[in-house]
Amino acid sequence: QVQLVESGGGLVQAGGSLKLSCAASERTFSNYAMGWFRQAPGKEREFVAAKRWSGVGYYRDSVKGRFTISSGAKNTVYLQMNNLKPEDTAVYYCAAGAVVPGSIRDASGYDYWGQGTQVTVSS
């Protein structure tokens, strides 16, 4: 059972930056995808960014050029968020799973989820 723990959320002014971290309790399979999703109050959970351990990053259109997903040592995935906007305010979740090709943006393909970390961007 893989456990995921997010950290790095907080309160920031519009235009500021935050870096989220997701630490996996053990090494996931090399074909696993690691993703970030978010959920704002009253809205459905939505895809933000994802990548396989050695692959390129995929992003939702509204964060392209502002967010960067990367993987590091010790089973950790990061989400660098720059030029944050109030509409980025949400609980951000880390996820991992043996996602089939072509479905990396689909939350239903992920097997493991973290507890979430709050990101609040003030205007």
One Martini backbone bead per residue (centre of mass of N, CA, C, O) as a GRO file, in nm:
protein
  123
    1GLN     BB    1   0.091   0.040   0.027
    2VAL     BB    2   0.063   0.361  -0.079
    3GLN     BB    3   0.186   0.661   0.057
    4LEU     BB    4   0.076   1.007   0.059
    5VAL     BB    5   0.254   1.326   0.120
    6GLU     BB    6   0.173   1.650   0.160
    7SER     BB    7   0.333   1.976   0.096
    8GLY     BB    8   0.335   2.354   0.086
    9GLY     BB    9   0.107   2.497   0.163
   10GLY     BB   10  -0.092   2.814   0.151
   11LEU     BB   11  -0.054   3.165   0.178
   12VAL     BB   12  -0.094   3.388  -0.109
   13GLN     BB   13  -0.032   3.619  -0.329
   14ALA     BB   14  -0.078   3.745  -0.608
   15GLY     BB   15   0.211   3.630  -0.795
   16GLY     BB   16   0.305   3.409  -0.639
   17SER     BB   17   0.469   3.128  -0.465
   18LEU     BB   18   0.471   2.761  -0.475
   19LYS     BB   19   0.578   2.439  -0.324
   20LEU     BB   20   0.496   2.117  -0.380
   21SER     BB   21   0.490   1.805  -0.200
   22CYS     BB   22   0.541   1.439  -0.268
   23ALA     BB   23   0.552   1.157  -0.058
   24ALA     BB   24   0.646   0.833  -0.090
   25SER     BB   25   0.670   0.536   0.091
   26GLU     BB   26   0.742   0.413  -0.193
   27ARG     BB   27   0.837   0.270  -0.465
   28THR     BB   28   0.714   0.303  -0.761
   29PHE     BB   29   0.643   0.216  -1.045
   30SER     BB   30   0.780   0.311  -1.346
   31ASN     BB   31   0.472   0.328  -1.482
   32TYR     BB   32   0.387   0.542  -1.311
   33ALA     BB   33   0.177   0.800  -1.220
   34MET     BB   34   0.207   1.148  -1.127
   35GLY     BB   35  -0.033   1.360  -0.962
   36TRP     BB   36  -0.228   1.667  -0.983
   37PHE     BB   37  -0.500   1.785  -0.793
   38ARG     BB   38  -0.812   1.981  -0.762
   39GLN     BB   39  -1.037   2.145  -0.506
   40ALA     BB   40  -1.300   2.346  -0.496
   41PRO     BB   41  -1.553   2.494  -0.369
   42GLY     BB   42  -1.823   2.341  -0.538
   43LYS     BB   43  -1.623   2.156  -0.695
   44GLU     BB   44  -1.460   1.961  -0.897
   45ARG     BB   45  -1.223   1.759  -0.957
   46GLU     BB   46  -0.900   1.852  -1.105
   47PHE     BB   47  -0.668   1.870  -1.330
   48VAL     BB   48  -0.317   1.975  -1.346
   49ALA     BB   49  -0.075   1.745  -1.319
   50ALA     BB   50   0.163   1.514  -1.492
   51LYS     BB   51   0.381   1.217  -1.452
   52ARG     BB   52   0.625   1.022  -1.516
   53TRP     BB   53   0.917   0.961  -1.382
   54SER     BB   54   1.060   0.986  -1.700
   55GLY     BB   55   0.869   1.204  -1.801
   56VAL     BB   56   0.660   1.423  -1.910
   57GLY     BB   57   0.456   1.693  -1.881
   58TYR     BB   58   0.118   1.759  -1.781
   59TYR     BB   59  -0.139   2.014  -1.854
   60ARG     BB   60  -0.343   2.244  -1.788
   61ASP     BB   61  -0.407   2.528  -1.951
   62SER     BB   62  -0.420   2.736  -1.696
   63VAL     BB   63  -0.097   2.642  -1.607
   64LYS     BB   64   0.062   2.700  -1.834
   65GLY     BB   65   0.377   2.850  -1.755
   66ARG     BB   66   0.343   2.824  -1.419
   67PHE     BB   67   0.365   2.517  -1.395
   68THR     BB   68   0.578   2.249  -1.238
   69ILE     BB   69   0.665   1.918  -1.287
   70SER     BB   70   0.855   1.699  -1.062
   71SER     BB   71   1.122   1.468  -0.997
   72GLY     BB   72   1.281   1.305  -0.726
   73ALA     BB   73   1.420   1.193  -0.477
   74LYS     BB   74   1.269   0.981  -0.268
   75ASN     BB   75   0.977   0.970  -0.391
   76THR     BB   76   0.941   1.270  -0.523
   77VAL     BB   77   0.697   1.525  -0.589
   78TYR     BB   78   0.652   1.832  -0.773
   79LEU     BB   79   0.492   2.173  -0.748
   80GLN     BB   80   0.549   2.450  -0.928
   81MET     BB   81   0.410   2.776  -0.839
   82ASN     BB   82   0.345   3.049  -1.046
   83ASN     BB   83   0.163   3.311  -1.073
   84LEU     BB   84  -0.068   3.329  -0.884
   85LYS     BB   85  -0.422   3.280  -0.856
   86PRO     BB   86  -0.727   3.287  -0.717
   87GLU     BB   87  -0.823   3.033  -0.902
   88ASP     BB   88  -0.608   2.836  -0.745
   89THR     BB   89  -0.789   2.788  -0.522
   90ALA     BB   90  -0.727   2.489  -0.323
   91VAL     BB   91  -0.718   2.152  -0.296
   92TYR     BB   92  -0.428   1.956  -0.308
   93TYR     BB   93  -0.358   1.649  -0.489
   94CYS     BB   94  -0.199   1.351  -0.469
   95ALA     BB   95  -0.111   1.095  -0.721
   96ALA     BB   96  -0.115   0.731  -0.793
   97GLY     BB   97  -0.062   0.517  -1.095
   98ALA     BB   98  -0.156   0.274  -1.348
   99VAL     BB   99  -0.177   0.452  -1.607
  100VAL     BB  100  -0.302   0.468  -1.897
  101PRO     BB  101  -0.256   0.551  -2.195
  102GLY     BB  102  -0.426   0.868  -2.233
  103SER     BB  103  -0.515   0.895  -1.891
  104ILE     BB  104  -0.354   1.109  -1.708
  105ARG     BB  105  -0.618   1.311  -1.654
  106ASP     BB  106  -0.762   1.072  -1.501
  107ALA     BB  107  -0.862   1.008  -1.180
  108SER     BB  108  -0.962   0.701  -1.207
  109GLY     BB  109  -0.651   0.587  -1.258
  110TYR     BB  110  -0.596   0.628  -0.959
  111ASP     BB  111  -0.495   0.459  -0.651
  112TYR     BB  112  -0.350   0.701  -0.499
  113TRP     BB  113  -0.391   0.927  -0.210
  114GLY     BB  114  -0.382   1.210  -0.059
  115GLN     BB  115  -0.497   1.452   0.183
  116GLY     BB  116  -0.405   1.730   0.127
  117THR     BB  117  -0.351   2.084   0.031
  118GLN     BB  118  -0.374   2.416   0.101
  119VAL     BB  119  -0.454   2.677  -0.140
  120THR     BB  120  -0.419   3.038  -0.103
  121VAL     BB  121  -0.527   3.318  -0.307
  122SER     BB  122  -0.484   3.651  -0.292
  123SER     BB  123  -0.590   3.979  -0.422
   0.00000   0.00000   0.00000
